[in-house]
Each structure stands twice: as C-alpha cells, then as structure tokens.
C-alpha cells in the first residue's frame, strides 16, 4: 500500500471521477479528488456516499468500511494540492479535447518526477491528448467503464512514448484495485466501444429497415449475448445522446458504416426515449440475431487483425465490461466459423469497403476451424520462456482448457532448442487460485477421473522436463495452483503470496499430486498440517519451511526471477540437466544409490565439450561459450 504521500489524484468529480475515486479508496488507497468548484466536489462526494450507503443497505458492505472509504478521500479545488506527491494522476474531466489539453498544460509543471499521468478518455486519441506533455513515457490512457466503482474492466492504452515500466505499473495498479485490465492500441473506440457502439447503431438500422421491431431486436440481442437489457433499453438508460455522439465520433474516424443511422439521429433530435412495448416476433428474431452477430464478429475480427487488442482480451473485455455471456470470438466459435463468416459477409456485401472483412476471419472460415483462443501465453525472452496463465477474471482457476493450453505451451517451449529455462507464472498478480470449482462441481466420478488424469499428465510433463522450470508465484497459489507450482523445480514467490491446499474445506482432497509432492518437498508432518487444516501460509513462512525457495518484494519478483533464470541459462546445459536428474532421481533412492547415480552422471560430464570449455574459460579468465554438448 502506498504511503499517505503517494495518493491517487482524480481530476474531475463527475460520474466517472467519483466512481474511480471510490474504486481506489475501497482498495485502501488515499485519494484526492479535484474539481473546479465546491459545488461539483459536493456532488461527487454525494455520489460516492450514495453508492456506499446502498451497498451497506444491501448488506454487501460493513458501515465501518464505508466510513473508512469516505475518510480516505480528500476533496480540493486546488490542482496543486491534488498533483503534489501523487503516485498516479487520473484525468476524468469533460470529454472534450480542448478541456483536457488545457488541464494537462496546467498540470505539467505540478507533477513529480515519478508520477504517472493517465486520461480516462473513452473516445479521444491518447497520443493527441499528451502531445507536448513532459515525460510522455509516464503517460497513457486508463479507460474505466461505467459504473467505475463496480465495473471491473479497464482498458490501458499506451501512447507512442509510454514506457514498459509505466505499462507494468498501470497493470499492477489496476489489479490492486481488483480491476481486470486489457491492453489496447490507441485507435478510435479503443477495443470495446469499437464494436459496442456500432452494435447499438445497428439495432436502430434493423428497426429502420423493418427487419424487426424493437421487442424482437431486444429479445434477439438478449438471447445472443445473455444480457437482461437489449440495445434500446440500454440506450434509454444511458442516454440516447451518448449513443448518437459516440457513433458520430466513430463515424468521423472510421467512415460511413459507423455513422449514426438516420433513425438514431431523428430520435436524438426529438429527445425522446425508445418505446419498448409488445412481444418479440419469433419469425423475425433469427434474422435480427444473425445480423447483430455479423456486426460484432466483423468488427471484432478487424480490430484484432489491426493489432488493437488480442482476441482473448476482446472477449474478456466484453464479458467483464459489458457483462455479456460471451465475447465476439467465443460467439463465433459457438456459431461455427462458416456461419459466422456468412453473417459478416452479408453486411460486407451491403456496405462494401466501408465494412471490410478481416482476412484472418476468412482463413478460419475456409478451414472451418474455431478461432484460436488461449488461456496460457508463451513469451520467449532470449534463452528463457515465460509460460503465463492468462485467465485473470477467475484468478487463473485451472479448468480443462487451461490445462490443455498449458500442456501445449510447455511442449512448445520444451522443444525449442533456443529455450534453456522455463518460468511458470501468470499475466496478473495471482498465480492460480486452484482447480476450477465451477467446472468440478458437476463432474461425475468418471469425469473427475478424466480430469485428474489430465492434471497429472500436464503436471508430470512439467515435473519431468529436462529443462529447469521455475514457478514464479504472486498472490494466490491455492489447491491445484499450488500443486502446479510444486511441479516446477523450485518456487520463487512475492512476499505477499498466499499458498495453501484448501481442498478439505470443499469436501475433496488435493487431486493434482499435492499430497505427494508437498510431502516430499517439506516433509509429511508439515504437509499434513497444511493439507488437513486447509489453511494458507504466507510466502515468508512457506520459505522458512522450504516450500518456497526465495521471496522478493512483489514489484521485483519477475525481474529477479528473470535474472535467476538467465543465470541458469548461462551455465553448461548438459551439466544443469544432469545435476537436476541427480537431485530428482537420487532423492527418492537410498543414499548409496543416490551417490552411485551422482558418480555416474559426474563421470559422464567428462565426455562433454562443455566441460572442456568451462574449465578452459575459467583458466583463461573469460566467459565460457557452452554448446550444450
Ligand atoms: N475456481 C473457480 N473460480 C474461482 C476460483 C476457483 N478455484 N477461485 C476464484 N475464482 C473466481 C471467483 O469465483 C470470482 O469469480 P466471479 O465471481 O467474479 O465470477 C473470481 O475468481 C475472483 O475471485 P474472488 O472474487 O473470490 O476474489 P477474492 O480476492 O475476493 O478472493 C480467494 C480470493 C482466492 C480467497 C477466493 O477466490 C477463493 O477462496 N477461491 C477459491 C480457492 C480454493 O478453494 N481453491 C482450491 C480449489 S480446489 C481433483 C482434481 C483437482 C483438485 C482436486 C480433486 N480430482 C478431480 C479428484 C484440486 C482442487 C482444487 O484446487
């Protein structure tokens, strides 16, 4: 937690600003909200109080926590006060370029050297907004979704000069306030609004073209996306002017397909809400569904092709930010890529070049393969490879898909001759909170056996790899998550990491090797203490009992792990492999057998070129160049 000096400054006490302030204060950050007048600040404070009181009334928040959150937020009209010693300044003022740029000009001389400055713009170019701002490497877009106090999605948009360190800090700050960030390129509508805004527009076109009436379009959208509110009701709630203006902005940037329909314009000018009455017409519903799907799939596949976001993050954004049952790519895979492509093509034939079809979509449709979506990322970094669990919204819970994706990534890294060390970690601030309880709950005994067999197969693959594997654990490593980390050669953890095998509290026992690997690592007595109580231990305690090899402050964990992996990767590969074998196989055997094994393996190293090179380099006082032979 930052010190009092390192508060979060929120500029603007409107709906977005107050929601953002509440989100940070709820996570324990000191916050300073700044607006131009006391009246605006009072309105912001009232909004926060109202939200918190509602949560207390619903029993979701303790009154003491409400008071704590409120007392963490300071209000001021002085920009200097807000900016001074801020860790992060978030601009959330009126959505107009001139207003924002004027504020940034005023802010520029006031921010400290380490302060990060972000804009919460939803529609303006981040690069333009920060043009001329000093230290542009510390600036970016951080787009919260309404209502910012509860909506967990944020888009992080780097500007042309945003540094890697700034991106990492913004990701970590976002996770620390329980948001799920997605990385998005600076482009019109960023990721989510790029398809969501035209989706609303298309609903009005369907009405205009008499494809379906309002209740039918509402029902079609709700069935397609598992929502409770269709596009017309949503426009009524959030405001038709917002829908109209966002479509106009996108239209200006992206061309005629994105312009507001004539009907949306008319409704906006009349200043009336949509009339949502009557029953859905089943005869029209399928056409409306297909058409809406076509818009989503067409735009989403284009934005991925343009490099605006990945397909996985696009889907995640739709699920979390819009509360849709599925994102566009999972929808495509459900429909079948050929059917999805046909819907996109229909719209393309009508609009021509104004609604281009992504060539990647055409490719997957021709092959009739699903759009590939993974929950595990593989990032190669010289001689090391990061295998990153990437399901942050479920704390990387290990379902069958994650296990299969993990197996694929491990095999790919293991078979790459250029990779010497594997690091097993996650894209977020949690390693993995266990096997997926939601998937396990409905399993029959036979299905559970298949699931355990899959888990054992993948963890044994990791456990028996010739190349060293290091588990890099931040946040939670529980149940199957801890079992996964135990399949690595050793665990490095952040000081805040939380490790445990809580299975007995769910009526099960560890099923991915935990009873065996944990007992072998820390001894049966300590293992039983952890397993039978199901309690968690913090990393320092885990380190003291030998479960974790070393701990680091969270912000240093990945860099330190990387350095350590690079050190191992710089050693003689055959010697590293044989040393690993000597420990792994020897530890299970009686000491004389272990020593005999060591003797054989040590003698074998004398047959390698690497041994000559290593010793020669030592005597010649130079760095060895190992060949792995
Ligand atoms: N499974 C499914 N979803 C999970 C999950 C899990 N293990 N852990 C977290 N999530 C989901 C939450 O449901 C929530 O989803 P939404 O409600 O947002 O949709 C989201 O991740 C964020 O979690 P929270 O809102 O709960 O986050 P908090 O920070 O408040 O709490 C927590 C963090 C880690 C304390 C809490 O999430 C928690 O208690 N999670 C469950 C921890 C747990 O019990 N893990 C052990 C799972 S059992 C076998 C094979 C394998 C195994 C056993 C047998 N055979 C087939 C026989 C292995 C078993 C396990 O690993």
Tab-separated table of C-alpha atoms in Angstrom, residues 305-568:
chain	number	residue	atom	x	y	z
A	305	UNK	CA	-6.220	-8.000	-37.308
A	306	UNK	CA	-5.281	-4.333	-36.936
A	307	UNK	CA	-3.495	-5.153	-33.660
A	308	UNK	CA	-5.843	-3.081	-31.460
A	309	UNK	CA	-6.262	-5.932	-28.961
A	310	UNK	CA	-5.937	-9.694	-28.846
A	311	UNK	CA	-8.985	-11.889	-29.410
A	312	UNK	CA	-8.709	-13.145	-25.839
A	313	UNK	CA	-8.663	-9.650	-24.352
A	314	UNK	CA	-11.510	-8.561	-26.641
A	315	UNK	CA	-13.644	-11.425	-25.359
A	316	UNK	CA	-12.633	-10.763	-21.775
A	317	UNK	CA	-13.482	-7.096	-22.164
A	318	UNK	CA	-16.947	-7.916	-23.493
A	319	UNK	CA	-17.648	-10.358	-20.676
A	320	UNK	CA	-16.393	-8.130	-17.901
A	321	UNK	CA	-17.100	-4.620	-19.162
A	322	UNK	CA	-20.432	-5.283	-20.867
A	323	UNK	CA	-21.495	-8.284	-18.774
A	324	UNK	CA	-22.070	-10.359	-21.900
A	325	UNK	CA	-22.265	-14.132	-21.596
A	326	UNK	CA	-19.599	-14.461	-24.273
A	327	UNK	CA	-17.303	-12.203	-26.223
A	328	UNK	CA	-17.361	-11.995	-30.031
A	329	UNK	CA	-14.770	-14.725	-30.631
A	330	UNK	CA	-16.362	-17.266	-28.331
A	331	UNK	CA	-19.659	-16.411	-30.026
A	332	UNK	CA	-18.043	-17.077	-33.402
A	333	UNK	CA	-16.782	-20.439	-32.201
A	334	UNK	CA	-20.217	-21.318	-30.832
A	335	UNK	CA	-21.920	-20.425	-34.104
A	336	UNK	CA	-19.280	-22.157	-36.210
A	337	UNK	CA	-16.800	-20.110	-38.170
A	338	UNK	CA	-18.537	-20.689	-41.521
A	339	UNK	CA	-21.923	-19.449	-40.249
A	340	UNK	CA	-20.254	-16.509	-38.539
A	341	UNK	CA	-18.358	-15.594	-41.680
A	342	UNK	CA	-21.570	-15.735	-43.738
A	343	UNK	CA	-23.228	-13.196	-41.446
A	344	UNK	CA	-20.233	-10.876	-41.707
A	345	UNK	CA	-20.124	-11.272	-45.462
A	346	UNK	CA	-23.813	-10.274	-45.793
A	347	UNK	CA	-23.064	-6.936	-44.129
A	348	UNK	CA	-19.901	-6.540	-46.181
A	349	UNK	CA	-21.850	-7.074	-49.420
A	350	UNK	CA	-24.199	-4.278	-48.416
A	351	UNK	CA	-21.519	-1.789	-47.300
A	352	UNK	CA	-18.548	-2.820	-49.436
A	353	UNK	CA	-15.214	-1.328	-48.351
A	354	UNK	CA	-16.879	0.603	-45.504
A	355	UNK	CA	-17.278	-2.738	-43.688
A	356	UNK	CA	-14.170	-4.730	-44.627
A	357	UNK	CA	-13.835	-8.406	-43.741
A	358	UNK	CA	-10.715	-9.492	-41.905
A	359	UNK	CA	-8.620	-11.908	-43.932
A	360	UNK	CA	-7.962	-13.919	-40.769
A	361	UNK	CA	-11.700	-14.485	-40.383
A	362	UNK	CA	-11.900	-15.670	-43.991
A	363	UNK	CA	-8.993	-18.059	-43.308
A	364	UNK	CA	-10.534	-19.645	-40.221
A	365	UNK	CA	-13.864	-19.942	-42.031
A	366	UNK	CA	-12.265	-21.697	-45.015
A	367	UNK	CA	-10.567	-24.153	-42.698
A	368	UNK	CA	-13.772	-24.346	-40.625
A	369	UNK	CA	-11.572	-24.343	-37.532
A	370	UNK	CA	-12.512	-22.395	-34.398
A	371	UNK	CA	-10.812	-19.044	-33.867
A	372	UNK	CA	-7.848	-19.999	-31.652
A	373	UNK	CA	-8.293	-18.679	-28.122
A	374	UNK	CA	-5.802	-19.497	-25.437
A	375	UNK	CA	-5.724	-19.139	-21.679
A	376	UNK	CA	-1.948	-19.575	-21.456
A	377	UNK	CA	0.547	-17.270	-23.131
A	378	UNK	CA	4.025	-18.290	-24.157
A	379	UNK	CA	6.574	-15.471	-24.311
A	380	UNK	CA	10.097	-16.231	-25.342
A	381	UNK	CA	12.755	-13.947	-23.961
A	382	UNK	CA	16.205	-14.973	-25.284
A	383	UNK	CA	17.180	-18.274	-23.657
A	384	UNK	CA	14.190	-18.263	-21.290
A	385	UNK	CA	10.470	-18.745	-21.897
A	386	UNK	CA	7.626	-17.395	-19.773
A	387	UNK	CA	4.558	-19.576	-19.587
A	388	UNK	CA	1.852	-17.281	-18.313
A	389	UNK	CA	-1.561	-18.345	-17.066
A	390	UNK	CA	-3.962	-15.819	-18.533
A	391	UNK	CA	-7.415	-16.137	-17.008
A	392	UNK	CA	-7.248	-13.259	-14.537
A	393	UNK	CA	-11.008	-12.851	-14.113
A	394	UNK	CA	-11.187	-16.315	-12.500
A	395	UNK	CA	-7.843	-15.942	-10.670
A	396	UNK	CA	-6.422	-18.398	-13.239
A	397	UNK	CA	-8.569	-21.259	-11.940
A	398	UNK	CA	-7.395	-24.373	-13.757
A	399	UNK	CA	-10.186	-25.746	-15.911
A	400	UNK	CA	-9.626	-28.389	-18.587
A	401	UNK	CA	-8.997	-25.757	-21.247
A	402	UNK	CA	-6.287	-24.090	-19.138
A	403	UNK	CA	-4.623	-27.469	-18.554
A	404	UNK	CA	-4.655	-28.279	-22.273
A	405	UNK	CA	-3.361	-24.820	-23.217
A	406	UNK	CA	-0.673	-25.184	-20.566
A	407	UNK	CA	0.371	-28.552	-21.954
A	408	UNK	CA	0.658	-27.088	-25.459
A	409	UNK	CA	2.734	-24.108	-24.277
A	410	UNK	CA	5.070	-26.260	-22.165
A	411	UNK	CA	5.637	-28.670	-25.063
A	412	UNK	CA	6.380	-25.809	-27.425
A	413	UNK	CA	8.881	-24.192	-25.049
A	414	UNK	CA	10.458	-27.531	-24.185
A	415	UNK	CA	11.011	-28.475	-27.813
A	416	UNK	CA	12.592	-25.127	-28.698
A	417	UNK	CA	16.362	-25.649	-28.704
A	418	UNK	CA	16.890	-21.936	-28.015
A	419	UNK	CA	14.976	-22.099	-24.721
A	420	UNK	CA	17.033	-23.224	-21.732
A	421	UNK	CA	14.820	-22.343	-18.767
A	422	UNK	CA	11.034	-22.153	-18.374
A	423	UNK	CA	9.330	-19.732	-15.989
A	424	UNK	CA	5.823	-20.643	-14.952
A	425	UNK	CA	3.838	-17.623	-13.875
A	426	UNK	CA	0.780	-15.561	-14.727
A	427	UNK	CA	-0.138	-12.370	-16.559
A	428	UNK	CA	-1.777	-10.948	-13.434
A	429	UNK	CA	-0.989	-10.564	-9.743
A	430	UNK	CA	-2.276	-14.048	-8.871
A	431	UNK	CA	-0.659	-17.354	-9.737
A	432	UNK	CA	-3.724	-19.642	-9.608
A	433	UNK	CA	-6.487	-19.997	-7.022
A	434	UNK	CA	-6.945	-23.702	-7.660
A	435	UNK	CA	-8.666	-26.189	-9.859
A	436	UNK	CA	-11.837	-24.658	-11.301
A	437	UNK	CA	-14.556	-25.307	-8.731
A	438	UNK	CA	-17.308	-24.257	-11.160
A	439	UNK	CA	-16.140	-26.926	-13.600
A	440	UNK	CA	-15.603	-29.597	-10.942
A	441	UNK	CA	-18.941	-29.205	-9.170
A	442	UNK	CA	-20.960	-31.080	-11.817
A	443	UNK	CA	-18.450	-33.816	-12.570
A	444	UNK	CA	-19.390	-37.471	-12.240
A	445	UNK	CA	-16.764	-39.788	-10.708
A	446	UNK	CA	-15.741	-40.905	-14.227
A	447	UNK	CA	-15.394	-37.319	-15.413
A	448	UNK	CA	-13.440	-36.426	-12.309
A	449	UNK	CA	-11.056	-39.301	-13.034
A	450	UNK	CA	-10.508	-37.981	-16.567
A	451	UNK	CA	-9.891	-34.504	-15.174
A	452	UNK	CA	-7.381	-35.748	-12.590
A	453	UNK	CA	-5.674	-37.829	-15.271
A	454	UNK	CA	-5.331	-34.718	-17.432
A	455	UNK	CA	-3.992	-32.702	-14.483
A	456	UNK	CA	-1.481	-35.448	-13.611
A	457	UNK	CA	-0.387	-35.707	-17.236
A	458	UNK	CA	0.333	-31.983	-17.523
A	459	UNK	CA	1.987	-31.614	-14.121
A	460	UNK	CA	4.098	-34.726	-14.690
A	461	UNK	CA	5.161	-33.311	-18.047
A	462	UNK	CA	6.468	-30.232	-16.220
A	463	UNK	CA	7.941	-32.261	-13.362
A	464	UNK	CA	9.932	-34.493	-15.707
A	465	UNK	CA	11.148	-31.887	-18.215
A	466	UNK	CA	14.861	-31.972	-18.877
A	467	UNK	CA	14.973	-28.175	-18.814
A	468	UNK	CA	14.705	-26.386	-15.480
A	469	UNK	CA	11.314	-24.933	-14.621
A	470	UNK	CA	10.846	-22.153	-12.058
A	471	UNK	CA	7.421	-21.282	-10.654
A	472	UNK	CA	7.093	-17.530	-10.087
A	473	UNK	CA	4.247	-17.032	-7.634
A	474	UNK	CA	2.482	-13.805	-6.760
A	475	UNK	CA	-0.879	-13.548	-4.978
A	476	UNK	CA	-2.747	-16.818	-4.538
A	477	UNK	CA	-1.334	-20.273	-5.230
A	478	UNK	CA	-4.081	-22.458	-3.824
A	479	UNK	CA	-5.188	-26.042	-4.396
A	480	UNK	CA	-4.377	-27.036	-7.964
A	481	UNK	CA	-2.475	-23.753	-8.285
A	482	UNK	CA	-0.041	-24.725	-5.529
A	483	UNK	CA	0.129	-28.244	-6.949
A	484	UNK	CA	1.097	-26.764	-10.302
A	485	UNK	CA	3.847	-24.670	-8.735
A	486	UNK	CA	5.116	-27.800	-6.934
A	487	UNK	CA	5.678	-29.473	-10.293
A	488	UNK	CA	8.380	-26.880	-11.030
A	489	UNK	CA	11.956	-27.346	-9.794
A	490	UNK	CA	11.514	-24.596	-7.243
A	491	UNK	CA	9.210	-21.739	-6.341
A	492	UNK	CA	10.096	-18.064	-6.149
A	493	UNK	CA	7.354	-16.018	-4.534
A	494	UNK	CA	6.418	-12.466	-3.742
A	495	UNK	CA	6.413	-11.600	-0.046
A	496	UNK	CA	2.616	-11.239	-0.210
A	497	UNK	CA	1.987	-14.606	-1.860
A	498	UNK	CA	-0.533	-16.884	-0.207
A	499	UNK	CA	-0.059	-20.644	-0.533
A	500	UNK	CA	-2.309	-23.460	0.569
A	501	UNK	CA	-4.200	-26.645	-0.164
A	502	UNK	CA	-7.755	-25.809	0.977
A	503	UNK	CA	-9.384	-28.847	-0.694
A	504	UNK	CA	-10.668	-30.457	2.526
A	505	UNK	CA	-12.851	-27.401	3.098
A	506	UNK	CA	-14.606	-28.300	-0.177
A	507	UNK	CA	-15.043	-31.971	0.692
A	508	UNK	CA	-12.267	-33.180	-1.588
A	509	UNK	CA	-8.571	-33.884	-1.261
A	510	UNK	CA	-5.771	-32.488	-3.437
A	511	UNK	CA	-6.027	-34.268	-6.770
A	512	UNK	CA	-3.146	-32.928	-8.843
A	513	UNK	CA	-0.329	-34.517	-6.876
A	514	UNK	CA	-0.416	-32.213	-3.839
A	515	UNK	CA	-0.436	-34.937	-1.193
A	516	UNK	CA	2.661	-36.464	-2.772
A	517	UNK	CA	4.752	-33.550	-3.987
A	518	UNK	CA	4.139	-31.346	-0.946
A	519	UNK	CA	5.083	-34.133	1.483
A	520	UNK	CA	8.243	-34.799	-0.489
A	521	UNK	CA	9.129	-31.118	-0.529
A	522	UNK	CA	8.501	-30.157	3.108
A	523	UNK	CA	8.129	-33.482	4.914
A	524	UNK	CA	4.976	-35.396	5.835
A	525	UNK	CA	4.342	-33.658	9.145
A	526	UNK	CA	4.270	-30.099	7.795
A	527	UNK	CA	2.447	-31.258	4.662
A	528	UNK	CA	-0.263	-32.893	6.768
A	529	UNK	CA	-0.582	-29.765	8.863
A	530	UNK	CA	-1.264	-27.745	5.729
A	531	UNK	CA	-3.469	-30.321	3.984
A	532	UNK	CA	-5.617	-31.389	6.946
A	533	UNK	CA	-6.311	-27.838	8.111
A	534	UNK	CA	-6.663	-26.436	4.591
A	535	UNK	CA	-5.154	-23.181	5.847
A	536	UNK	CA	-2.978	-20.848	3.801
A	537	UNK	CA	0.561	-19.799	4.623
A	538	UNK	CA	2.203	-16.554	3.597
A	539	UNK	CA	5.353	-16.709	1.490
A	540	UNK	CA	7.864	-15.895	4.268
A	541	UNK	CA	6.555	-18.817	6.344
A	542	UNK	CA	6.466	-21.017	3.244
A	543	UNK	CA	10.074	-20.038	2.623
A	544	UNK	CA	11.069	-20.926	6.163
A	545	UNK	CA	9.610	-24.427	5.711
A	546	UNK	CA	11.308	-24.975	2.338
A	547	UNK	CA	8.167	-24.824	0.226
A	548	UNK	CA	9.317	-21.595	-1.392
A	549	UNK	CA	12.973	-21.229	-2.337
A	550	UNK	CA	13.190	-17.441	-2.112
A	551	UNK	CA	10.895	-14.438	-1.656
A	552	UNK	CA	11.054	-10.938	-3.147
A	553	UNK	CA	9.014	-7.748	-2.882
A	554	UNK	CA	6.127	-8.109	-5.342
A	555	UNK	CA	7.329	-5.345	-7.650
A	556	UNK	CA	10.728	-7.026	-8.025
A	557	UNK	CA	9.579	-10.639	-8.314
A	558	UNK	CA	9.509	-11.038	-12.084
A	559	UNK	CA	12.751	-9.138	-12.700
A	560	UNK	CA	14.587	-11.149	-10.051
A	561	UNK	CA	13.159	-14.404	-11.394
A	562	UNK	CA	14.268	-13.429	-14.888
A	563	UNK	CA	17.809	-12.698	-13.679
A	564	UNK	CA	17.951	-16.011	-11.891
A	565	UNK	CA	16.677	-17.872	-14.957
A	566	UNK	CA	19.252	-16.101	-17.129
A	567	UNK	CA	21.974	-17.189	-14.708
A	568	UNK	CA	20.893	-20.833	-15.005
